[in-house]
Coordinates of C-alpha atoms in Angstrom, one line a residue:
M1 CA 0.0 0.0 0.0
K2 CA 2.8 2.4 0.9
K3 CA 4.5 1.7 -2.4
F4 CA 1.2 2.5 -4.2
V5 CA 0.9 5.8 -2.3
C6 CA 4.5 6.7 -3.1
L7 CA 4.0 5.9 -6.8
F8 CA 0.8 8.0 -6.9
L9 CA 2.5 10.9 -5.2
T10 CA 5.4 10.7 -7.6
L11 CA 3.1 10.6 -10.7
S12 CA 1.1 13.5 -9.3
A13 CA 4.2 15.6 -8.8
C14 CA 5.4 14.9 -12.3
A15 CA 2.0 15.8 -13.8
L16 CA 2.1 19.1 -11.8
L17 CA 5.5 19.9 -13.1
C18 CA 4.4 19.2 -16.7
I19 CA 1.4 21.5 -16.2
V20 CA 3.6 24.3 -14.8
A21 CA 6.1 23.9 -17.6
C22 CA 3.4 24.0 -20.3
L23 CA 1.9 27.1 -18.7
H24 CA 5.3 28.8 -18.7
F25 CA 5.9 27.9 -22.3
C26 CA 2.4 29.1 -23.4
L27 CA 2.8 32.4 -21.5
Q28 CA 6.2 33.0 -23.2
L29 CA 4.7 32.2 -26.6
C30 CA 1.7 34.5 -26.0
W31 CA 4.0 37.3 -24.9
A32 CA 6.2 36.9 -28.0
S33 CA 3.2 37.0 -30.3
C34 CA 1.9 40.1 -28.6
K35 CA 5.3 41.7 -28.8
Q36 CA 5.4 41.0 -32.5
L37 CA 2.0 42.7 -33.0
E38 CA 3.1 45.7 -30.9
D39 CA 6.3 46.0 -32.9
H40 CA 4.2 46.6 -36.0
K41 CA 1.9 49.0 -34.3
R42 CA 4.7 51.3 -33.1
P43 CA 5.5 52.9 -36.4
L44 CA 1.9 54.3 -36.4
V45 CA 3.1 56.8 -33.8
M46 CA 5.0 59.6 -35.5
V47 CA 8.5 60.3 -34.2
P48 CA 11.0 63.0 -35.3
G49 CA 13.6 62.0 -37.8
A50 CA 13.6 58.9 -40.0
L51 CA 11.2 56.0 -39.6
S52 CA 12.4 52.5 -39.8
L53 CA 9.5 50.5 -41.2
K54 CA 10.5 46.9 -40.4
G55 CA 7.5 45.4 -42.2
Y56 CA 9.0 46.3 -45.5
S57 CA 12.1 44.5 -46.8
R58 CA 14.4 45.8 -49.5
V59 CA 15.2 43.7 -52.5
P60 CA 17.7 42.0 -52.4
D61 CA 19.5 42.8 -49.1
G62 CA 16.4 42.7 -46.8
Q63 CA 17.0 46.0 -45.2
P64 CA 13.9 47.8 -43.7
L65 CA 12.3 50.8 -45.4
V66 CA 13.9 53.9 -43.8
R67 CA 12.7 57.4 -44.7
A68 CA 11.5 60.6 -43.1
P69 CA 7.8 60.8 -42.2
C70 CA 5.6 62.8 -44.4
R71 CA 3.5 65.7 -43.0
Q72 CA 0.9 65.5 -45.8
C73 CA 0.2 62.5 -48.1
A74 CA -2.0 62.1 -51.1
V75 CA -3.4 58.6 -51.6
V76 CA -4.5 58.5 -55.2
S77 CA -7.2 56.0 -56.1
S78 CA -7.2 54.2 -59.4
S79 CA -10.9 54.8 -59.7
G80 CA -12.8 56.3 -62.6
Q81 CA -13.9 59.0 -60.1
M82 CA -10.6 60.7 -60.9
L83 CA -11.6 61.4 -64.5
G84 CA -12.5 65.1 -64.9
S85 CA -11.5 65.9 -61.3
R86 CA -8.8 68.4 -62.3
L87 CA -7.0 67.6 -59.0
G88 CA -3.6 67.0 -60.5
K89 CA -2.0 70.3 -59.2
E90 CA -3.5 69.8 -55.7
I91 CA -2.1 66.2 -55.6
D92 CA 1.4 67.3 -56.7
Q93 CA 1.5 69.9 -54.0
M94 CA 1.4 67.2 -51.3
E95 CA 4.7 66.2 -49.7
C96 CA 4.3 62.5 -50.6
V97 CA 2.0 60.9 -53.2
L98 CA 1.1 57.2 -52.9
R99 CA -0.3 55.4 -56.0
M100 CA -1.5 51.9 -56.6
N101 CA -0.5 49.1 -59.1
Q102 CA -0.1 50.1 -62.7
A103 CA -2.2 53.3 -62.6
P104 CA -0.4 55.7 -64.9
T105 CA 0.0 59.5 -64.7
S106 CA 1.1 60.0 -68.3
G107 CA -1.9 61.3 -70.2
Y108 CA -3.9 61.9 -67.0
E109 CA -1.8 64.6 -65.4
E110 CA -4.6 67.2 -65.1
D111 CA -6.7 64.8 -63.1
V112 CA -4.2 62.7 -61.1
G113 CA -0.9 64.7 -61.1
T114 CA 2.6 63.6 -62.0
K115 CA 4.4 62.9 -58.6
S116 CA 4.8 59.3 -57.4
S117 CA 6.6 59.0 -54.1
I118 CA 5.5 55.4 -53.4
R119 CA 3.7 52.9 -55.6
V120 CA 2.0 50.0 -53.8
V121 CA 1.7 47.0 -56.2
S122 CA 0.0 43.6 -56.0
H123 CA 2.1 40.6 -57.1
T124 CA -0.5 40.1 -59.9
S125 CA 0.3 43.6 -61.4
I126 CA 4.0 43.1 -61.7
P127 CA 3.7 41.7 -65.3
L128 CA 1.7 44.9 -66.2
L129 CA 4.5 47.1 -64.9
L130 CA 7.0 45.0 -66.9
R131 CA 5.1 45.8 -70.1
N132 CA 6.0 49.4 -69.7
Q133 CA 9.5 49.4 -68.1
S134 CA 10.5 52.7 -69.7
Y135 CA 7.7 54.5 -67.9
F136 CA 7.8 52.7 -64.5
F137 CA 11.4 51.8 -64.1
K138 CA 13.3 54.5 -66.1
Q139 CA 11.2 57.7 -65.8
S140 CA 10.1 56.9 -62.2
R141 CA 13.5 56.2 -60.8
D142 CA 12.8 58.1 -57.6
T143 CA 9.6 56.1 -56.8
I144 CA 9.7 53.5 -54.0
Y145 CA 7.9 50.3 -55.1
V146 CA 6.3 48.3 -52.3
I147 CA 5.1 44.8 -53.5
W148 CA 2.7 42.6 -51.6
G149 CA 1.6 39.0 -52.3
P150 CA 1.4 35.5 -50.8
M151 CA 4.5 34.0 -49.3
K152 CA 4.7 31.1 -51.8
K153 CA 5.3 33.8 -54.5
M154 CA 7.2 36.3 -52.4
S155 CA 9.5 34.0 -50.4
R156 CA 13.2 34.9 -50.4
E157 CA 14.3 31.6 -48.9
K158 CA 12.5 29.5 -51.4
V159 CA 12.9 32.1 -54.1
G160 CA 9.2 32.5 -55.0
M161 CA 8.3 33.3 -58.6
T162 CA 7.4 37.0 -58.0
Y163 CA 10.5 37.6 -55.8
R164 CA 12.7 36.1 -58.5
T165 CA 11.2 38.5 -61.0
L166 CA 11.7 41.5 -58.6
R167 CA 15.4 40.5 -58.1
E168 CA 15.8 40.4 -61.9
V169 CA 14.3 43.8 -62.3
K170 CA 16.6 45.1 -59.6
E171 CA 19.6 43.7 -61.5
M172 CA 18.4 45.5 -64.7
Y173 CA 17.8 48.8 -62.8
P174 CA 20.2 48.9 -59.9
S175 CA 19.1 52.3 -58.6
L176 CA 15.4 51.2 -58.3
Q177 CA 14.0 51.0 -54.8
I178 CA 12.0 47.8 -54.4
Y179 CA 10.5 46.5 -51.1
T180 CA 8.3 43.6 -50.3
L181 CA 6.0 43.1 -47.3
T182 CA 7.4 40.7 -44.8
E183 CA 5.5 37.6 -43.9
R184 CA 5.0 39.1 -40.4
M185 CA 3.6 42.3 -41.9
M186 CA 1.2 40.3 -44.2
A187 CA -0.1 38.5 -41.1
Y188 CA -0.4 41.8 -39.2
C189 CA -2.6 43.2 -42.1
D190 CA -4.8 40.1 -41.8
E191 CA -5.0 40.6 -38.0
V192 CA -6.1 44.3 -38.5
F193 CA -8.8 43.2 -40.8
Q194 CA -10.1 40.6 -38.3
N195 CA -9.9 43.1 -35.4
E196 CA -11.8 45.8 -37.3
T197 CA -14.5 43.6 -38.9
G198 CA -14.8 40.6 -36.6
R199 CA -14.2 38.3 -39.6
N200 CA -11.2 36.1 -40.4
R201 CA -10.0 37.0 -43.9
M202 CA -9.1 33.5 -44.9
T203 CA -12.2 31.7 -43.6
S204 CA -14.4 34.4 -45.1
G205 CA -13.0 33.6 -48.5
S206 CA -11.7 37.1 -49.2
F207 CA -8.5 38.8 -50.3
L208 CA -7.3 42.2 -49.1
S209 CA -7.0 44.9 -51.8
T210 CA -4.0 47.0 -52.8
G211 CA -6.0 49.9 -51.3
W212 CA -5.9 48.2 -47.9
F213 CA -2.1 47.8 -48.0
T214 CA -1.7 51.4 -49.2
M215 CA -3.8 52.8 -46.3
I216 CA -1.9 50.7 -43.8
L217 CA 1.4 52.1 -45.1
A218 CA 0.0 55.6 -45.3
M219 CA -1.0 55.5 -41.6
E220 CA 2.6 54.4 -40.7
L221 CA 4.2 57.1 -42.8
C222 CA 1.9 60.1 -42.9
E223 CA 0.8 62.7 -40.3
Q224 CA -2.2 63.7 -42.4
I225 CA -3.7 61.7 -45.3
F226 CA -5.8 63.1 -48.2
V227 CA -7.5 60.3 -50.2
F228 CA -8.5 61.2 -53.7
G229 CA -11.1 59.4 -55.8
M230 CA -12.2 56.7 -53.2
V231 CA -15.9 56.3 -52.6
S232 CA -17.4 55.6 -49.2
A233 CA -18.9 52.3 -48.0
G234 CA -22.5 53.4 -48.7
Y235 CA -21.8 55.2 -52.0
C236 CA -22.8 52.4 -54.3
R237 CA -26.2 52.0 -52.6
E238 CA -27.1 55.6 -53.4
K239 CA -29.5 56.4 -56.3
N240 CA -28.9 58.1 -59.6
L241 CA -25.1 57.6 -59.5
P242 CA -23.0 58.5 -62.5
T243 CA -21.4 55.5 -64.1
V244 CA -17.6 55.5 -63.9
P245 CA -15.0 52.8 -64.9
Y246 CA -13.4 50.7 -62.2
H247 CA -10.0 52.1 -63.3
Y248 CA -9.7 55.6 -64.8
F249 CA -7.2 54.3 -67.4
E250 CA -9.4 51.4 -68.5
K251 CA -12.5 53.0 -70.1
G252 CA -15.2 50.6 -71.3
K253 CA -14.4 48.1 -68.6
M254 CA -16.8 47.1 -65.8
D255 CA -18.5 49.9 -63.9
E256 CA -16.9 50.6 -60.5
C257 CA -20.0 50.0 -58.3
R258 CA -20.9 46.9 -60.2
M259 CA -17.3 45.6 -59.5
Y260 CA -17.5 46.5 -55.8
L261 CA -20.9 44.8 -55.3
T262 CA -19.9 41.7 -57.2
H263 CA -16.7 41.3 -55.1
E264 CA -18.6 42.0 -51.8
R265 CA -21.1 39.3 -52.6
A266 CA -18.6 36.7 -53.8
H267 CA -18.4 33.6 -51.5
R268 CA -14.8 32.9 -52.3
G269 CA -11.9 34.9 -53.8
G270 CA -13.4 38.4 -53.7
H271 CA -12.0 41.6 -52.4
R272 CA -14.2 43.2 -49.8
F273 CA -14.0 46.7 -51.2
I274 CA -17.1 48.0 -49.4
T275 CA -16.1 46.4 -46.0
E276 CA -12.6 47.9 -46.3
K277 CA -14.1 51.4 -46.9
A278 CA -16.3 51.0 -43.8
V279 CA -13.1 50.3 -41.9
F280 CA -11.4 53.4 -43.4
S281 CA -14.3 55.6 -42.2
N282 CA -13.7 54.3 -38.7
W283 CA -10.0 55.1 -39.0
A284 CA -10.9 58.7 -40.1
K285 CA -12.6 59.2 -36.8
R286 CA -9.3 58.7 -35.0
R287 CA -6.7 59.9 -37.5
K288 CA -6.3 62.9 -39.8
I289 CA -7.8 61.3 -42.9
V290 CA -9.8 63.4 -45.4
F291 CA -11.6 61.9 -48.4
T292 CA -12.2 64.0 -51.4
H293 CA -13.9 63.7 -54.8
P294 CA -16.3 62.3 -53.8
S295 CA -16.3 63.8 -50.3
W296 CA -17.1 61.6 -47.4
A297 CA -18.5 64.5 -45.5
G298 CA -21.8 63.4 -43.9
R299 CA -21.0 59.8 -44.9
I300 CA -18.9 59.1 -41.7
P301 CA -21.2 58.5 -38.7
A302 CA -20.2 60.4 -35.6
T303 CA -18.7 58.4 -32.7

């Protein structure tokens, strides 16, 4: 009987030690995860001097994006709303101008301006940039290119297809500034989406848009953000709206609102353009973000 009691006490002590060890390990893991999330949040607080944005990794050496914060930024939508806006001069007066994907300025200067400080590009748009290398990589040598995409295409270790292409572009144009979002930063963008919407991006069958990644970067980099040509979440449900193309440089393509509604309703593989804009309106309550042409004045509910 004594042997049985001793054996029971020994096993109980071992079990207790295992539980304590597991708890210690879990707490450490949780603390590390929280710290990683906080590391990404810190750049959103403006500090004097240069910012080191560790979520963006330079091709090919992996150094973070380092540059001075911008007092005023223009985020220029690729929307057909920009046609006839005559906002080009106002956009070019901003300290920094962020554009998206392959949206050109040539031929549209009066409406969208000419300056391109940063261009945020989807991995799917890289072939479109390569078709016009003279414009994007020679004339726009001062532009910083920030590329986002899934890790299987963007991996440096496994040399994903898109990363290989970016490395080749860098070899052809050595002075070009190309950065990719790190895996940790991509995960952070997903986490922001879930925190803001209550929905997991992957299980909801959606993809974040280039506009989402552009706004995340703008909030890290800019003290005040002026968004040009982006419609509000409720805009496409209003009556008697003018028909505009999804992209200002692709006339005759699908109407913008039809594109937004189609993607919003898609069960799998859609961008949640309308949901994202609802999130942007919430950010505008807490940050200096102004939406113009069309104006969001009166479309952002008061807190």
